[in-house]
mmCIF file of C-alpha atoms and ligand atoms in Angstrom:
data_model
loop_
_atom_site.group_PDB
_atom_site.id
_atom_site.type_symbol
_atom_site.label_atom_id
_atom_site.label_comp_id
_atom_site.label_asym_id
_atom_site.label_seq_id
_atom_site.Cartn_x
_atom_site.Cartn_y
_atom_site.Cartn_z
ATOM 1 C CA MET A 1 143.699 67.455 3.098
ATOM 2 C CA MET A 2 146.355 67.174 0.473
ATOM 3 C CA LYS A 3 144.947 70.349 -0.989
ATOM 4 C CA ALA A 4 146.066 72.290 2.032
ATOM 5 C CA ALA A 5 149.463 70.708 1.874
ATOM 6 C CA SER A 6 150.087 71.188 -1.860
ATOM 7 C CA ASP A 7 148.843 74.730 -1.508
ATOM 8 C CA PHE A 8 151.465 75.196 1.147
ATOM 9 C CA LEU A 9 154.186 73.632 -0.978
ATOM 10 C CA CYS A 10 153.936 76.125 -3.803
ATOM 11 C CA PHE A 11 154.723 79.346 -2.185
ATOM 12 C CA GLY A 12 157.751 81.419 -1.498
ATOM 13 C CA PRO A 13 159.804 81.534 1.577
ATOM 14 C CA TYR A 14 158.203 82.586 4.823
ATOM 15 C CA ARG A 15 154.900 83.396 3.214
ATOM 16 C CA PRO A 16 152.410 84.170 5.905
ATOM 17 C CA LEU A 17 152.746 82.222 9.010
ATOM 18 C CA TYR A 18 149.118 81.337 8.959
ATOM 19 C CA LYS A 19 150.030 78.809 6.265
ATOM 20 C CA LEU A 20 152.279 76.962 8.720
ATOM 21 C CA THR A 21 149.564 77.200 11.333
ATOM 22 C CA THR A 22 147.099 75.638 8.881
ATOM 23 C CA LEU A 23 149.558 72.852 8.101
ATOM 24 C CA LEU A 24 150.233 72.228 11.792
ATOM 25 C CA PHE A 25 146.551 71.856 12.305
ATOM 26 C CA PHE A 26 146.220 69.314 9.479
ATOM 27 C CA VAL A 27 149.329 67.386 10.477
ATOM 28 C CA ALA A 28 148.264 67.166 14.108
ATOM 29 C CA GLY A 29 144.820 65.931 12.917
ATOM 30 C CA SER A 30 146.473 63.253 10.736
ATOM 31 C CA VAL A 31 148.513 61.773 13.586
ATOM 32 C CA HIS A 32 146.787 58.981 15.416
ATOM 33 C CA ALA A 33 145.749 59.378 19.043
ATOM 34 C CA GLN A 34 148.721 58.675 21.249
ATOM 35 C CA ALA A 35 149.021 57.848 24.922
ATOM 36 C CA SER A 36 150.708 60.585 26.939
ATOM 37 C CA GLY A 37 153.952 59.672 28.558
ATOM 38 C CA ASP A 38 155.606 59.834 31.923
ATOM 39 C CA ALA A 39 159.096 61.277 31.410
ATOM 40 C CA LYS A 40 160.369 59.990 34.747
ATOM 41 C CA ALA A 41 159.554 56.376 33.806
ATOM 42 C CA GLY A 42 161.013 57.058 30.392
ATOM 43 C CA GLU A 43 164.313 58.142 31.873
ATOM 44 C CA SER A 44 164.819 54.664 33.359
ATOM 45 C CA ILE A 45 164.190 53.048 29.949
ATOM 46 C CA ALA A 46 166.660 55.468 28.314
ATOM 47 C CA SER A 47 169.421 54.676 30.770
ATOM 48 C CA LYS A 48 168.732 50.991 31.578
ATOM 49 C CA GLY A 49 166.538 49.681 28.781
ATOM 50 C CA VAL A 50 163.982 46.970 29.538
ATOM 51 C CA PRO A 51 166.063 43.928 30.414
ATOM 52 C CA PRO A 52 166.654 41.478 28.962
ATOM 53 C CA ALA A 53 165.304 42.300 25.489
ATOM 54 C CA VAL A 54 165.731 46.024 25.103
ATOM 55 C CA ALA A 55 169.146 47.669 25.441
ATOM 56 C CA ALA A 56 169.527 51.125 26.991
ATOM 57 C CA CYS A 57 168.742 53.806 24.404
ATOM 58 C CA SER A 58 171.732 55.745 25.747
ATOM 59 C CA SER A 59 174.143 53.028 24.609
ATOM 60 C CA CYS A 60 173.501 54.112 20.976
ATOM 61 C CA HIS A 61 171.839 57.517 21.136
ATOM 62 C CA GLY A 62 174.142 59.016 23.791
ATOM 63 C CA ALA A 63 173.761 59.632 27.523
ATOM 64 C CA LYS A 64 171.638 62.730 26.911
ATOM 65 C CA GLY A 65 170.043 61.619 23.606
ATOM 66 C CA GLU A 66 172.552 63.818 21.761
ATOM 67 C CA GLY A 67 173.119 61.221 19.050
ATOM 68 C CA LEU A 68 176.335 59.912 17.553
ATOM 69 C CA ALA A 69 177.155 59.379 13.872
ATOM 70 C CA ALA A 70 174.582 56.951 12.448
ATOM 71 C CA PHE A 71 172.525 57.115 15.674
ATOM 72 C CA PRO A 72 170.299 60.146 15.326
ATOM 73 C CA PRO A 73 169.763 62.568 18.175
ATOM 74 C CA LEU A 74 166.557 62.127 20.106
ATOM 75 C CA ALA A 75 166.866 64.985 22.611
ATOM 76 C CA GLY A 76 164.334 67.750 22.096
ATOM 77 C CA GLN A 77 162.418 65.945 19.334
ATOM 78 C CA GLY A 78 158.658 66.249 19.813
ATOM 79 C CA ALA A 79 157.063 63.458 21.853
ATOM 80 C CA ALA A 80 154.447 62.848 19.084
ATOM 81 C CA TYR A 81 157.201 62.463 16.481
ATOM 82 C CA LEU A 82 159.295 60.066 18.592
ATOM 83 C CA GLN A 83 156.332 57.975 19.512
ATOM 84 C CA ALA A 84 155.197 57.725 15.953
ATOM 85 C CA GLN A 85 158.697 56.581 14.874
ATOM 86 C CA LEU A 86 158.764 53.859 17.544
ATOM 87 C CA ALA A 87 155.372 52.642 16.492
ATOM 88 C CA ALA A 88 156.543 52.659 12.843
ATOM 89 C CA PHE A 89 159.692 50.613 13.666
ATOM 90 C CA ALA A 90 157.546 48.132 15.563
ATOM 91 C CA SER A 91 154.965 47.721 12.803
ATOM 92 C CA GLY A 92 157.583 47.713 10.023
ATOM 93 C CA THR A 93 156.309 50.770 8.153
ATOM 94 C CA ARG A 94 159.717 52.259 8.932
ATOM 95 C CA LYS A 95 162.192 49.440 8.270
ATOM 96 C CA ASN A 96 165.341 49.237 10.342
ATOM 97 C CA ALA A 97 166.901 46.001 11.600
ATOM 98 C CA VAL A 98 168.436 47.623 14.699
ATOM 99 C CA MET A 99 165.407 49.599 15.883
ATOM 100 C CA GLU A 100 162.775 46.980 15.085
ATOM 101 C CA PRO A 101 163.486 44.659 18.010
ATOM 102 C CA VAL A 102 164.000 47.665 20.330
ATOM 103 C CA ALA A 103 160.631 49.132 19.405
ATOM 104 C CA LYS A 104 158.875 45.743 19.514
ATOM 105 C CA GLY A 105 160.223 45.175 22.974
ATOM 106 C CA LEU A 106 158.509 48.284 24.290
ATOM 107 C CA LYS A 107 154.866 48.328 25.285
ATOM 108 C CA ALA A 108 152.840 51.286 23.926
ATOM 109 C CA GLN A 109 153.062 52.947 27.312
ATOM 110 C CA ASP A 110 156.847 52.464 27.441
ATOM 111 C CA GLN A 111 157.078 54.083 23.980
ATOM 112 C CA ALA A 112 155.062 57.044 25.242
ATOM 113 C CA ASN A 113 157.160 57.309 28.371
ATOM 114 C CA VAL A 114 160.562 57.236 26.658
ATOM 115 C CA ALA A 115 159.265 59.661 23.994
ATOM 116 C CA ALA A 116 158.204 62.066 26.779
ATOM 117 C CA TYR A 117 161.633 61.770 28.381
ATOM 118 C CA PHE A 118 163.650 62.505 25.245
ATOM 119 C CA ALA A 119 161.229 65.362 24.327
ATOM 120 C CA SER A 120 161.954 66.965 27.689
ATOM 121 C CA LEU A 121 165.708 67.207 27.010
ATOM 122 C CA PRO A 122 167.226 70.219 25.196
ATOM 123 C CA SER A 123 168.053 69.675 21.501
ATOM 124 C CA GLY A 124 170.930 72.108 21.694
ATOM 125 C CA ILE A 125 169.781 73.940 18.551
ATOM 126 C CA ALA A 126 168.949 77.597 19.076
ATOM 127 C CA SER A 127 166.205 79.293 16.980
ATOM 128 C CA PRO A 128 167.750 82.397 15.379
ATOM 129 C CA LYS A 129 166.381 85.748 16.466
ATOM 130 C CA SER A 130 165.874 86.743 12.832
ATOM 131 C CA VAL A 131 165.659 84.624 9.695
ATOM 132 C CA PRO A 132 169.058 84.498 8.013
ATOM 133 C CA VAL A 133 169.353 85.812 4.401
ATOM 134 C CA PRO A 134 171.002 83.094 2.344
ATOM 135 C CA ASP A 135 173.888 83.659 -0.108
ATOM 136 C CA PRO A 136 172.525 82.650 -3.552
ATOM 137 C CA LYS A 137 175.819 80.843 -4.221
ATOM 138 C CA ASP A 138 175.417 78.611 -1.163
ATOM 139 C CA VAL A 139 173.212 75.829 -2.460
ATOM 140 C CA GLY A 140 172.662 74.289 0.993
ATOM 141 C CA ALA A 141 171.661 77.596 2.583
ATOM 142 C CA TRP A 142 169.372 78.467 -0.304
ATOM 143 C CA LEU A 143 167.584 75.117 -0.242
ATOM 144 C CA ALA A 144 167.227 75.257 3.503
ATOM 145 C CA LEU A 145 165.896 78.816 3.669
ATOM 146 C CA ARG A 146 164.252 79.371 0.255
ATOM 147 C CA GLY A 147 163.791 75.992 -1.349
ATOM 148 C CA ARG A 148 163.860 75.549 -5.124
ATOM 149 C CA MET A 149 160.604 77.047 -6.278
ATOM 150 C CA ASN A 150 160.700 76.174 -9.998
ATOM 151 C CA ASP A 151 160.966 72.538 -8.939
ATOM 152 C CA GLY A 152 158.350 72.707 -6.220
ATOM 153 C CA VAL A 153 160.866 72.143 -3.365
ATOM 154 C CA PRO A 154 159.762 74.200 -0.360
ATOM 155 C CA ALA A 155 162.295 75.645 2.069
ATOM 156 C CA CYS A 156 163.200 73.108 4.755
ATOM 157 C CA ALA A 157 162.993 76.019 7.195
ATOM 158 C CA SER A 158 159.297 76.441 6.582
ATOM 159 C CA CYS A 159 158.570 73.180 8.422
ATOM 160 C CA HIS A 160 161.794 72.448 10.347
ATOM 161 C CA GLY A 161 162.721 75.981 11.450
ATOM 162 C CA PRO A 162 165.525 78.255 10.112
ATOM 163 C CA HIS A 163 168.231 76.389 12.001
ATOM 164 C CA GLY A 164 166.517 73.027 11.639
ATOM 165 C CA GLU A 165 165.430 73.320 15.299
ATOM 166 C CA GLY A 166 162.079 71.630 14.644
ATOM 167 C CA VAL A 167 158.546 73.073 14.864
ATOM 168 C CA GLY A 168 155.815 71.825 17.188
ATOM 169 C CA SER A 169 155.586 68.196 18.091
ATOM 170 C CA ASN A 170 155.371 66.689 14.537
ATOM 171 C CA PHE A 171 158.072 68.512 12.539
ATOM 172 C CA PRO A 172 161.357 67.098 13.797
ATOM 173 C CA ALA A 173 164.633 68.929 14.325
ATOM 174 C CA ILE A 174 166.979 68.183 11.450
ATOM 175 C CA GLY A 175 169.768 70.695 12.287
ATOM 176 C CA LYS A 176 172.015 68.104 13.898
ATOM 177 C CA LEU A 177 171.528 65.202 11.579
ATOM 178 C CA ASN A 178 174.691 64.101 9.963
ATOM 179 C CA ALA A 179 174.777 63.974 6.135
ATOM 180 C CA ALA A 180 174.869 60.176 5.937
ATOM 181 C CA TYR A 181 171.838 59.729 8.183
ATOM 182 C CA MET A 182 169.902 62.475 6.399
ATOM 183 C CA GLN A 183 170.695 60.874 3.044
ATOM 184 C CA SER A 184 169.630 57.415 4.384
ATOM 185 C CA GLN A 185 166.243 58.814 5.345
ATOM 186 C CA ILE A 186 165.726 60.614 1.992
ATOM 187 C CA ASP A 187 166.630 57.310 0.251
ATOM 188 C CA ALA A 188 164.273 55.406 2.547
ATOM 189 C CA TRP A 189 161.364 57.615 1.364
ATOM 190 C CA LYS A 190 162.388 57.228 -2.262
ATOM 191 C CA GLN A 191 162.557 53.426 -1.853
ATOM 192 C CA GLY A 192 159.434 53.096 0.285
ATOM 193 C CA SER A 193 161.220 51.674 3.296
ATOM 194 C CA ARG A 194 160.078 54.599 5.427
ATOM 195 C CA GLY A 195 156.341 55.307 5.545
ATOM 196 C CA PRO A 196 155.216 58.592 3.985
ATOM 197 C CA GLY A 197 154.508 60.256 7.400
ATOM 198 C CA PRO A 198 152.020 63.065 7.915
ATOM 199 C CA LEU A 199 150.276 64.116 4.677
ATOM 200 C CA GLU A 200 153.119 62.452 2.693
ATOM 201 C CA LEU A 201 154.958 65.764 2.989
ATOM 202 C CA MET A 202 158.466 64.338 3.016
ATOM 203 C CA LEU A 203 157.791 61.655 0.435
ATOM 204 C CA HIS A 204 157.170 64.371 -2.206
ATOM 205 C CA ILE A 205 160.099 66.476 -1.127
ATOM 206 C CA ALA A 206 162.526 63.526 -0.964
ATOM 207 C CA LYS A 207 161.788 62.550 -4.546
ATOM 208 C CA LYS A 208 163.017 65.971 -5.709
ATOM 209 C CA LEU A 209 166.284 66.033 -3.740
ATOM 210 C CA SER A 210 169.547 64.839 -5.300
ATOM 211 C CA ASN A 211 172.397 63.439 -3.166
ATOM 212 C CA GLN A 212 174.241 66.664 -3.763
ATOM 213 C CA ASP A 213 171.280 68.679 -2.469
ATOM 214 C CA VAL A 214 171.168 66.610 0.688
ATOM 215 C CA GLU A 215 174.892 66.871 1.327
ATOM 216 C CA ALA A 216 174.731 70.676 0.815
ATOM 217 C CA ILE A 217 171.777 71.038 3.229
ATOM 218 C CA ALA A 218 173.389 68.923 5.910
ATOM 219 C CA GLN A 219 176.627 70.974 5.583
ATOM 220 C CA TYR A 220 174.672 74.187 5.893
ATOM 221 C CA TYR A 221 173.066 73.072 9.135
ATOM 222 C CA ALA A 222 176.327 71.808 10.525
ATOM 223 C CA LYS A 223 177.795 75.254 9.940
ATOM 224 C CA GLN A 224 174.917 76.939 11.783
ATOM 225 C CA ALA A 225 175.479 74.669 14.778
ATOM 226 C CA THR A 226 179.137 75.725 15.037
ATOM 227 C CA ALA A 227 178.460 79.378 14.287
ATOM 228 C CA ALA A 228 175.761 79.842 16.908
ATOM 229 C CA PRO A 229 176.236 77.705 19.964
ATOM 230 C CA ALA A 230 172.873 76.891 21.322
ATOM 231 C CA THR A 231 171.308 78.514 24.265
ATOM 232 C CA SER A 232 167.661 77.556 23.945
ATOM 233 C CA LYS A 233 165.442 74.616 23.040
HETATM 234 C C1 LIG B 301 171.908 49.248 19.112
HETATM 235 C C2 LIG B 301 171.761 50.650 18.910
HETATM 236 C C3 LIG B 301 170.399 51.302 19.240
HETATM 237 C C4 LIG B 301 169.731 51.254 20.429
HETATM 238 C C5 LIG B 301 170.068 50.421 21.679
HETATM 239 C C6 LIG B 301 168.630 52.144 20.311
HETATM 240 N N1 LIG B 301 168.570 52.713 19.038
HETATM 241 FE FE1 LIG B 301 167.216 54.003 18.318
HETATM 242 N N2 LIG B 301 168.157 54.089 16.544
HETATM 243 C C7 LIG B 301 169.284 53.335 16.214
HETATM 244 C C8 LIG B 301 169.560 53.509 14.823
HETATM 245 C C9 LIG B 301 170.715 52.905 14.018
HETATM 246 C C10 LIG B 301 168.597 54.407 14.278
HETATM 247 C C11 LIG B 301 168.473 54.949 12.830
HETATM 248 C C12 LIG B 301 167.434 54.107 12.164
HETATM 249 C C13 LIG B 301 167.239 54.467 10.695
HETATM 250 O O1 LIG B 301 168.210 54.659 9.987
HETATM 251 O O2 LIG B 301 166.062 54.533 10.298
HETATM 252 C C14 LIG B 301 167.734 54.716 15.409
HETATM 253 C C15 LIG B 301 166.623 55.621 15.282
HETATM 254 C C16 LIG B 301 165.762 55.860 16.337
HETATM 255 C C17 LIG B 301 164.646 56.735 16.245
HETATM 256 C C18 LIG B 301 164.241 57.571 15.063
HETATM 257 C C19 LIG B 301 164.860 58.952 15.226
HETATM 258 C C20 LIG B 301 164.481 59.944 14.165
HETATM 259 O O3 LIG B 301 165.086 61.010 14.176
HETATM 260 O O4 LIG B 301 163.611 59.666 13.334
HETATM 261 C C21 LIG B 301 164.037 56.731 17.501
HETATM 262 C C22 LIG B 301 162.776 57.480 17.896
HETATM 263 C C23 LIG B 301 164.781 55.859 18.348
HETATM 264 N N3 LIG B 301 165.841 55.298 17.646
HETATM 265 C C24 LIG B 301 164.481 55.595 19.656
HETATM 266 C C25 LIG B 301 165.153 54.720 20.509
HETATM 267 C C26 LIG B 301 164.790 54.431 21.844
HETATM 268 C C27 LIG B 301 163.647 55.054 22.570
HETATM 269 C C28 LIG B 301 165.692 53.504 22.318
HETATM 270 C C29 LIG B 301 165.739 52.798 23.641
HETATM 271 C C30 LIG B 301 164.544 52.126 24.100
HETATM 272 C C31 LIG B 301 166.645 53.205 21.227
HETATM 273 N N4 LIG B 301 166.256 53.984 20.139
HETATM 274 C C32 LIG B 301 167.666 52.340 21.297
HETATM 275 C C33 LIG B 301 170.016 52.553 17.067
HETATM 276 C C34 LIG B 301 169.685 52.216 18.344
HETATM 277 C C1 LIG B 302 155.860 70.919 4.332
HETATM 278 C C2 LIG B 302 156.612 70.537 5.547
HETATM 279 C C3 LIG B 302 158.047 70.084 5.343
HETATM 280 C C4 LIG B 302 159.039 70.665 4.619
HETATM 281 C C5 LIG B 302 158.975 71.873 3.794
HETATM 282 C C6 LIG B 302 160.194 69.840 4.813
HETATM 283 N N1 LIG B 302 159.926 68.766 5.659
HETATM 284 FE FE1 LIG B 302 161.249 67.366 6.296
HETATM 285 N N2 LIG B 302 159.780 66.515 7.463
HETATM 286 C C7 LIG B 302 158.473 66.934 7.541
HETATM 287 C C8 LIG B 302 157.716 66.024 8.399
HETATM 288 C C9 LIG B 302 156.213 66.162 8.691
HETATM 289 C C10 LIG B 302 158.623 65.073 8.834
HETATM 290 C C11 LIG B 302 158.338 63.892 9.780
HETATM 291 C C12 LIG B 302 158.085 62.698 8.860
HETATM 292 C C13 LIG B 302 157.640 61.476 9.631
HETATM 293 O O1 LIG B 302 156.893 61.616 10.633
HETATM 294 O O2 LIG B 302 158.038 60.375 9.253
HETATM 295 C C14 LIG B 302 159.912 65.383 8.253
HETATM 296 C C15 LIG B 302 161.064 64.686 8.490
HETATM 297 C C16 LIG B 302 162.298 64.989 7.860
HETATM 298 C C17 LIG B 302 163.527 64.155 8.087
HETATM 299 C C18 LIG B 302 163.651 62.957 8.979
HETATM 300 C C19 LIG B 302 164.201 63.402 10.314
HETATM 301 C C20 LIG B 302 164.654 62.289 11.151
HETATM 302 O O3 LIG B 302 165.149 62.598 12.254
HETATM 303 O O4 LIG B 302 164.645 61.128 10.746
HETATM 304 C C21 LIG B 302 164.490 64.706 7.256
HETATM 305 C C22 LIG B 302 165.900 64.258 7.075
HETATM 306 C C23 LIG B 302 163.871 65.864 6.607
HETATM 307 N N3 LIG B 302 162.550 65.981 6.971
HETATM 308 C C24 LIG B 302 164.553 66.690 5.718
HETATM 309 C C25 LIG B 302 163.980 67.775 5.077
HETATM 310 C C26 LIG B 302 164.737 68.628 4.176
HETATM 311 C C27 LIG B 302 166.188 68.444 3.799
HETATM 312 C C28 LIG B 302 163.849 69.597 3.758
HETATM 313 C C29 LIG B 302 164.085 70.720 2.730
HETATM 314 C C30 LIG B 302 164.569 70.364 1.427
HETATM 315 C C31 LIG B 302 162.543 69.314 4.391
HETATM 316 N N4 LIG B 302 162.692 68.197 5.191
HETATM 317 C C32 LIG B 302 161.410 70.076 4.222
HETATM 318 C C33 LIG B 302 157.926 68.039 6.885
HETATM 319 C C34 LIG B 302 158.623 68.887 6.026
#
């Protein structure tokens, strides 16, 4: 399986789409079977929590899951991704003192329901009609859209979409993550406090990103969000 992934990692930008299709296939296959969720039941958890132990998700992640500063956006993330993160917080493979008790307080079916609810909301990040051509002097744009081939860093866009809008249910949107949160996750992979995720894809990429790289990428995405107000997704 890693063969397919490493194969994928060494190519240029936007090389044939079938590569991404192949990867999606392997990633989907590597994610454990998950219960399917009821978005309606999830909405109640999001707005009211599960008293007394679990606070309303909206109190930290925003009324519509739009996120706020250190609280990442949940709206529009794939249900499989959200559910996998909740399971990881509960089991401790993704370490976070705030989310651990929240996730542990939710039954597997609650996790599936709340994941289905947030997945049903719009992320507010529009996919561009055509793939932008990056300015070689803009480090963030170049890393996001082309990667750094001589160092084996693939374009973020190849898995997260050109505006970081996310692809399928397992490749999350990253276009609205603030720089500090993005950095904290890259550090978590480097330090082993966040599990490697599907095919260890991000573990390998994180190790090759400097703090300056991450800052530049986050700034690039923030610019896209202001330049092209979202209409879809
Ligand atoms: C007290 C504040 C707080 C509450 C309440 C809260 N969260 Fe979180 N959540 C956080 C923080 C902080 C993080 C970032 C964790 C990290 O840095 O790894 C997070 C991260 C997450 C993530 C990972 C997102 C990603 O992009 O990987 C998911 C999923 C999540 N929360 C779901 C929920 C759900 C569902 C609820 C309600 C049942 C909820 N949270 C309630 C603070 C909160
Ligand atoms: C080969 C596919 C692939 C590429 C290329 C890729 N990612 Fe990822 N990324 C993933 C996967 C899969 C996940 C979900 C990991 C998990 O489930 O824990 C992810 C998750 C993330 C997250 C966590 C999102 C969150 O909400 O917590 C960040 C941040 C991230 N990637 C940044 C980047 C950046 C920056 C680049 C470009 C330098 C990049 N990724 C390139 C596959 C990829």
